Amino acid sequence: MSKTIKKIGVLTSGGDAPGMNAGIRAVVRTCAFHHIECVGIVHGYQGMIRGDFIPMDARSVKGIINKGGTILKTARSKDFMTKEGRQKAYDQLKKAEVDALVVIGGDGSFTGAMVFSSEFDIPVMGIPGTIDNDIYGTTHTLGYDTALNTVVDVIDKIRDTASSHDRLFFIEVMGRDVGHIALNVGVGAGAEEVLIPEEDLGLDRLLESLRRSKASGKSSSIVVVAEGDKIGKNVFELKDYVDEHMSEYEVRVSVLGHMQRGGSPSCFDRVLASRMGVKAVESLLEGKSNFMVGLLNDVMALTPLDQAIKGQSKINLELLRVSDIMST
C-alpha cells in the first residue's frame, strides 16, 4: 500500500564504489527539489540500528560529486541479520519519522532491504553500487566504469615494464563471481589472455596460448586474471605452473586489490549516479517499492529487488570472441 512520503533516508552499504557520493548527492537534491526531507544514515544498516542519522539538504552535498568512497561510510551489520536488530532499526526510523529508504549497495544490501520492507512495510528503492557489475537488471553498476579506467591505466604502466624486461605479467583484478572487469580491461589494455570464472581455459590451453604468443614474436605478455578464475587455486599458482613449464618467460604477478575501488568517479559514473538517484526518489514518491533502479538500453528501468538479487549478470560472449581475435 502506498503511503505519503515526507522524509526519505539514504544509506550506502556493502563494499564502497566510486559514484556512491554522486548517488547520495542525487537523492538529497531530488528530495529538495520535491520539497521532501532527507536524512543520511551513517555506516549503513548498523548506523540505522544506532539511529546515526544526519539531516541533509541541497547544500550539504556540495563538492562531493567528484569524491570516491562514500561520505556516509559503509559497514557490514551482523545485527541487521537478526529480527531483533531490524526491529531496533525500524524503531529508530519511526522515531526520526523516516518514511522510506534508498539503499545504495549490492545484492547483500538489497536482500536486507527487501526483508526489512516486508517485515515493517517500509518502502525501499535500491541503487546498484559495486565495481564488479554483477547485479542483474542493469548494464552498469555505480563504480564499474571508473574501475575499468583505473585498471586499464595501471596495466598500461605495467606493460612498460613488461616490454622493457621481456616479462610475462599475471595481473589479478577483482571479480569473484563474474569476469566483467577482467574481460573488458583485457580487451581495452590489449592483454594476450584473459582468465575469467565463466570460461575454464585450463592450464594446458593457457600454456598453448602463451607459446603461440612467443612463437609469433611477442617478447612480453600480459595475462589478466579475475580473482574468481577457476584454473588455479590463485594467481601465484598460475605463476609457478608457467615457471615450471616455460622457462623462457620471466614471470611476475601483480595483484591490484582495493586500488580498483578508489579514485574520483568517471564522468559516466557521475551521470549514471545522478540519473539513478532521481529515478529512485521519484519512484518512491509515485508509490513504488522493492525495486532496483538500473540502466537498460540507456533508459532508467526498474527491476524487482528479488529478481535483481536472484538473477545472473551474464558475460558478453561477443566481447569474449573479440578478446580471442585480438590476442592473435
mmCIF file with all atom_site columns, N, CA and C in Angstrom, residues 248-281:
data_model
loop_
_atom_site.group_PDB
_atom_site.id
_atom_site.type_symbol
_atom_site.label_atom_id
_atom_site.label_alt_id
_atom_site.label_comp_id
_atom_site.label_asym_id
_atom_site.label_entity_id
_atom_site.label_seq_id
_atom_site.pdbx_PDB_ins_code
_atom_site.Cartn_x
_atom_site.Cartn_y
_atom_site.Cartn_z
_atom_site.occupancy
_atom_site.B_iso_or_equiv
_atom_site.pdbx_formal_charge
_atom_site.auth_seq_id
_atom_site.auth_comp_id
_atom_site.auth_asym_id
_atom_site.auth_atom_id
_atom_site.pdbx_PDB_model_num
ATOM 1   N N  . GLU A 1 248 ? 61.422 -19.974 -20.603 1.00 0.00 ? 248 GLU A N  1
ATOM 2   C CA . GLU A 1 248 ? 61.822 -18.842 -21.443 1.00 0.00 ? 248 GLU A CA 1
ATOM 3   C C  . GLU A 1 248 ? 61.175 -17.527 -21.012 1.00 0.00 ? 248 GLU A C  1
ATOM 4   N N  . TYR A 1 249 ? 60.129 -17.626 -20.171 1.00 0.00 ? 249 TYR A N  1
ATOM 5   C CA . TYR A 1 249 ? 59.474 -16.421 -19.668 1.00 0.00 ? 249 TYR A CA 1
ATOM 6   C C  . TYR A 1 249 ? 59.952 -16.105 -18.251 1.00 0.00 ? 249 TYR A C  1
ATOM 7   N N  . GLU A 1 250 ? 60.196 -14.834 -17.988 1.00 0.00 ? 250 GLU A N  1
ATOM 8   C CA . GLU A 1 250 ? 60.397 -14.364 -16.624 1.00 0.00 ? 250 GLU A CA 1
ATOM 9   C C  . GLU A 1 250 ? 59.030 -13.862 -16.148 1.00 0.00 ? 250 GLU A C  1
ATOM 10  N N  . VAL A 1 251 ? 58.442 -14.537 -15.165 1.00 0.00 ? 251 VAL A N  1
ATOM 11  C CA . VAL A 1 251 ? 57.048 -14.305 -14.786 1.00 0.00 ? 251 VAL A CA 1
ATOM 12  C C  . VAL A 1 251 ? 56.954 -13.453 -13.515 1.00 0.00 ? 251 VAL A C  1
ATOM 13  N N  . ARG A 1 252 ? 56.044 -12.505 -13.547 1.00 0.00 ? 252 ARG A N  1
ATOM 14  C CA . ARG A 1 252 ? 55.752 -11.663 -12.390 1.00 0.00 ? 252 ARG A CA 1
ATOM 15  C C  . ARG A 1 252 ? 54.247 -11.633 -12.150 1.00 0.00 ? 252 ARG A C  1
ATOM 16  N N  . VAL A 1 253 ? 53.866 -11.348 -10.911 1.00 0.00 ? 253 VAL A N  1
ATOM 17  C CA . VAL A 1 253 ? 52.455 -11.240 -10.521 1.00 0.00 ? 253 VAL A CA 1
ATOM 18  C C  . VAL A 1 253 ? 52.191 -9.863  -9.948  1.00 0.00 ? 253 VAL A C  1
ATOM 19  N N  . SER A 1 254 ? 51.080 -9.275  -10.347 1.00 0.00 ? 254 SER A N  1
ATOM 20  C CA . SER A 1 254 ? 50.652 -8.003  -9.764  1.00 0.00 ? 254 SER A CA 1
ATOM 21  C C  . SER A 1 254 ? 49.180 -8.124  -9.377  1.00 0.00 ? 254 SER A C  1
ATOM 22  N N  . VAL A 1 255 ? 48.896 -8.051  -8.072  1.00 0.00 ? 255 VAL A N  1
ATOM 23  C CA . VAL A 1 255 ? 47.522 -8.108  -7.568  1.00 0.00 ? 255 VAL A CA 1
ATOM 24  C C  . VAL A 1 255 ? 47.075 -6.677  -7.286  1.00 0.00 ? 255 VAL A C  1
ATOM 25  N N  . LEU A 1 256 ? 46.106 -6.203  -8.061  1.00 0.00 ? 256 LEU A N  1
ATOM 26  C CA . LEU A 1 256 ? 45.730 -4.790  -7.973  1.00 0.00 ? 256 LEU A CA 1
ATOM 27  C C  . LEU A 1 256 ? 44.899 -4.472  -6.729  1.00 0.00 ? 256 LEU A C  1
ATOM 28  N N  . GLY A 1 257 ? 44.113 -5.416  -6.257  1.00 0.00 ? 257 GLY A N  1
ATOM 29  C CA . GLY A 1 257 ? 43.430 -5.237  -4.983  1.00 0.00 ? 257 GLY A CA 1
ATOM 30  C C  . GLY A 1 257 ? 42.503 -4.040  -4.907  1.00 0.00 ? 257 GLY A C  1
ATOM 31  N N  . HIS A 1 258 ? 42.497 -3.407  -3.725  1.00 0.00 ? 258 HIS A N  1
ATOM 32  C CA . HIS A 1 258 ? 41.484 -2.395  -3.436  1.00 0.00 ? 258 HIS A CA 1
ATOM 33  C C  . HIS A 1 258 ? 41.716 -1.059  -4.131  1.00 0.00 ? 258 HIS A C  1
ATOM 34  N N  . MET A 1 259 ? 42.857 -0.893  -4.812  1.00 0.00 ? 259 MET A N  1
ATOM 35  C CA . MET A 1 259 ? 43.019 0.345   -5.578  1.00 0.00 ? 259 MET A CA 1
ATOM 36  C C  . MET A 1 259 ? 41.922 0.468   -6.639  1.00 0.00 ? 259 MET A C  1
ATOM 37  N N  . GLN A 1 260 ? 41.339 -0.664  -7.034  1.00 0.00 ? 260 GLN A N  1
ATOM 38  C CA . GLN A 1 260 ? 40.287 -0.645  -8.051  1.00 0.00 ? 260 GLN A CA 1
ATOM 39  C C  . GLN A 1 260 ? 39.016 0.034   -7.565  1.00 0.00 ? 260 GLN A C  1
ATOM 40  N N  . ARG A 1 261 ? 38.826 0.081   -6.242  1.00 0.00 ? 261 ARG A N  1
ATOM 41  C CA . ARG A 1 261 ? 37.621 0.695   -5.678  1.00 0.00 ? 261 ARG A CA 1
ATOM 42  C C  . ARG A 1 261 ? 37.769 2.198   -5.461  1.00 0.00 ? 261 ARG A C  1
ATOM 43  N N  . GLY A 1 262 ? 38.987 2.692   -5.502  1.00 0.00 ? 262 GLY A N  1
ATOM 44  C CA . GLY A 1 262 ? 39.215 4.087   -5.135  1.00 0.00 ? 262 GLY A CA 1
ATOM 45  C C  . GLY A 1 262 ? 39.235 5.030   -6.316  1.00 0.00 ? 262 GLY A C  1
ATOM 46  N N  . GLY A 1 263 ? 39.423 6.293   -6.002  1.00 0.00 ? 263 GLY A N  1
ATOM 47  C CA . GLY A 1 263 ? 39.593 7.301   -7.030  1.00 0.00 ? 263 GLY A CA 1
ATOM 48  C C  . GLY A 1 263 ? 38.339 8.079   -7.359  1.00 0.00 ? 263 GLY A C  1
ATOM 49  N N  . SER A 1 264 ? 38.557 9.182   -8.048  1.00 0.00 ? 264 SER A N  1
ATOM 50  C CA . SER A 1 264 ? 37.459 10.045  -8.472  1.00 0.00 ? 264 SER A CA 1
ATOM 51  C C  . SER A 1 264 ? 36.622 9.343   -9.536  1.00 0.00 ? 264 SER A C  1
ATOM 52  N N  . PRO A 1 265 ? 35.296 9.347   -9.395  1.00 0.00 ? 265 PRO A N  1
ATOM 53  C CA . PRO A 1 265 ? 34.459 8.645   -10.380 1.00 0.00 ? 265 PRO A CA 1
ATOM 54  C C  . PRO A 1 265 ? 34.548 9.268   -11.765 1.00 0.00 ? 265 PRO A C  1
ATOM 55  N N  . SER A 1 266 ? 34.417 8.430   -12.769 1.00 0.00 ? 266 SER A N  1
ATOM 56  C CA . SER A 1 266 ? 34.429 8.896   -14.159 1.00 0.00 ? 266 SER A CA 1
ATOM 57  C C  . SER A 1 266 ? 33.186 9.722   -14.446 1.00 0.00 ? 266 SER A C  1
ATOM 58  N N  . CYS A 1 267 ? 33.210 10.446  -15.550 1.00 0.00 ? 267 CYS A N  1
ATOM 59  C CA . CYS A 1 267 ? 32.037 11.228  -15.959 1.00 0.00 ? 267 CYS A CA 1
ATOM 60  C C  . CYS A 1 267 ? 30.834 10.311  -16.127 1.00 0.00 ? 267 CYS A C  1
ATOM 61  N N  . PHE A 1 268 ? 31.054 9.126   -16.712 1.00 0.00 ? 268 PHE A N  1
ATOM 62  C CA . PHE A 1 268 ? 29.954 8.185   -16.922 1.00 0.00 ? 268 PHE A CA 1
ATOM 63  C C  . PHE A 1 268 ? 29.303 7.821   -15.591 1.00 0.00 ? 268 PHE A C  1
ATOM 64  N N  . ASP A 1 269 ? 30.125 7.491   -14.583 1.00 0.00 ? 269 ASP A N  1
ATOM 65  C CA . ASP A 1 269 ? 29.564 7.110   -13.279 1.00 0.00 ? 269 ASP A CA 1
ATOM 66  C C  . ASP A 1 269 ? 28.856 8.273   -12.590 1.00 0.00 ? 269 ASP A C  1
ATOM 67  N N  . ARG A 1 270 ? 29.355 9.491   -12.770 1.00 0.00 ? 270 ARG A N  1
ATOM 68  C CA . ARG A 1 270 ? 28.697 10.657  -12.161 1.00 0.00 ? 270 ARG A CA 1
ATOM 69  C C  . ARG A 1 270 ? 27.319 10.890  -12.774 1.00 0.00 ? 270 ARG A C  1
ATOM 70  N N  . VAL A 1 271 ? 27.254 10.770  -14.093 1.00 0.00 ? 271 VAL A N  1
ATOM 71  C CA . VAL A 1 271 ? 25.965 10.957  -14.773 1.00 0.00 ? 271 VAL A CA 1
ATOM 72  C C  . VAL A 1 271 ? 25.014 9.817   -14.418 1.00 0.00 ? 271 VAL A C  1
ATOM 73  N N  . LEU A 1 272 ? 25.525 8.591   -14.410 1.00 0.00 ? 272 LEU A N  1
ATOM 74  C CA . LEU A 1 272 ? 24.705 7.433   -14.073 1.00 0.00 ? 272 LEU A CA 1
ATOM 75  C C  . LEU A 1 272 ? 24.139 7.566   -12.662 1.00 0.00 ? 272 LEU A C  1
ATOM 76  N N  . ALA A 1 273 ? 24.974 7.955   -11.708 1.00 0.00 ? 273 ALA A N  1
ATOM 77  C CA . ALA A 1 273 ? 24.529 8.123   -10.326 1.00 0.00 ? 273 ALA A CA 1
ATOM 78  C C  . ALA A 1 273 ? 23.449 9.196   -10.216 1.00 0.00 ? 273 ALA A C  1
ATOM 79  N N  . SER A 1 274 ? 23.613 10.267  -10.973 1.00 0.00 ? 274 SER A N  1
ATOM 80  C CA . SER A 1 274 ? 22.616 11.352  -10.944 1.00 0.00 ? 274 SER A CA 1
ATOM 81  C C  . SER A 1 274 ? 21.275 10.860  -11.473 1.00 0.00 ? 274 SER A C  1
ATOM 82  N N  . ARG A 1 275 ? 21.313 10.123  -12.571 1.00 0.00 ? 275 ARG A N  1
ATOM 83  C CA . ARG A 1 275 ? 20.076 9.601   -13.157 1.00 0.00 ? 275 ARG A CA 1
ATOM 84  C C  . ARG A 1 275 ? 19.412 8.589   -12.221 1.00 0.00 ? 275 ARG A C  1
ATOM 85  N N  . MET A 1 276 ? 20.225 7.732   -11.618 1.00 0.00 ? 276 MET A N  1
ATOM 86  C CA . MET A 1 276 ? 19.668 6.714   -10.726 1.00 0.00 ? 276 MET A CA 1
ATOM 87  C C  . MET A 1 276 ? 19.056 7.333   -9.468  1.00 0.00 ? 276 MET A C  1
ATOM 88  N N  . GLY A 1 277 ? 19.721 8.350   -8.932  1.00 0.00 ? 277 GLY A N  1
ATOM 89  C CA . GLY A 1 277 ? 19.200 8.995   -7.728  1.00 0.00 ? 277 GLY A CA 1
ATOM 90  C C  . GLY A 1 277 ? 17.857 9.654   -7.964  1.00 0.00 ? 277 GLY A C  1
ATOM 91  N N  . VAL A 1 278 ? 17.729 10.335  -9.090  1.00 0.00 ? 278 VAL A N  1
ATOM 92  C CA . VAL A 1 278 ? 16.457 10.983  -9.433  1.00 0.00 ? 278 VAL A CA 1
ATOM 93  C C  . VAL A 1 278 ? 15.364 9.928   -9.607  1.00 0.00 ? 278 VAL A C  1
ATOM 94  N N  . LYS A 1 279 ? 15.681 8.873   -10.337 1.00 0.00 ? 279 LYS A N  1
ATOM 95  C CA . LYS A 1 279 ? 14.691 7.824   -10.597 1.00 0.00 ? 279 LYS A CA 1
ATOM 96  C C  . LYS A 1 279 ? 14.261 7.135   -9.302  1.00 0.00 ? 279 LYS A C  1
ATOM 97  N N  . ALA A 1 280 ? 15.199 6.895   -8.397  1.00 0.00 ? 280 ALA A N  1
ATOM 98  C CA . ALA A 1 280 ? 14.886 6.209   -7.143  1.00 0.00 ? 280 ALA A CA 1
ATOM 99  C C  . ALA A 1 280 ? 13.910 7.012   -6.294  1.00 0.00 ? 280 ALA A C  1
ATOM 100 N N  . VAL A 1 281 ? 14.210 8.297   -6.109  1.00 0.00 ? 281 VAL A N  1
ATOM 101 C CA . VAL A 1 281 ? 13.348 9.140   -5.273  1.00 0.00 ? 281 VAL A CA 1
ATOM 102 C C  . VAL A 1 281 ? 11.978 9.320   -5.912  1.00 0.00 ? 281 VAL A C  1
#
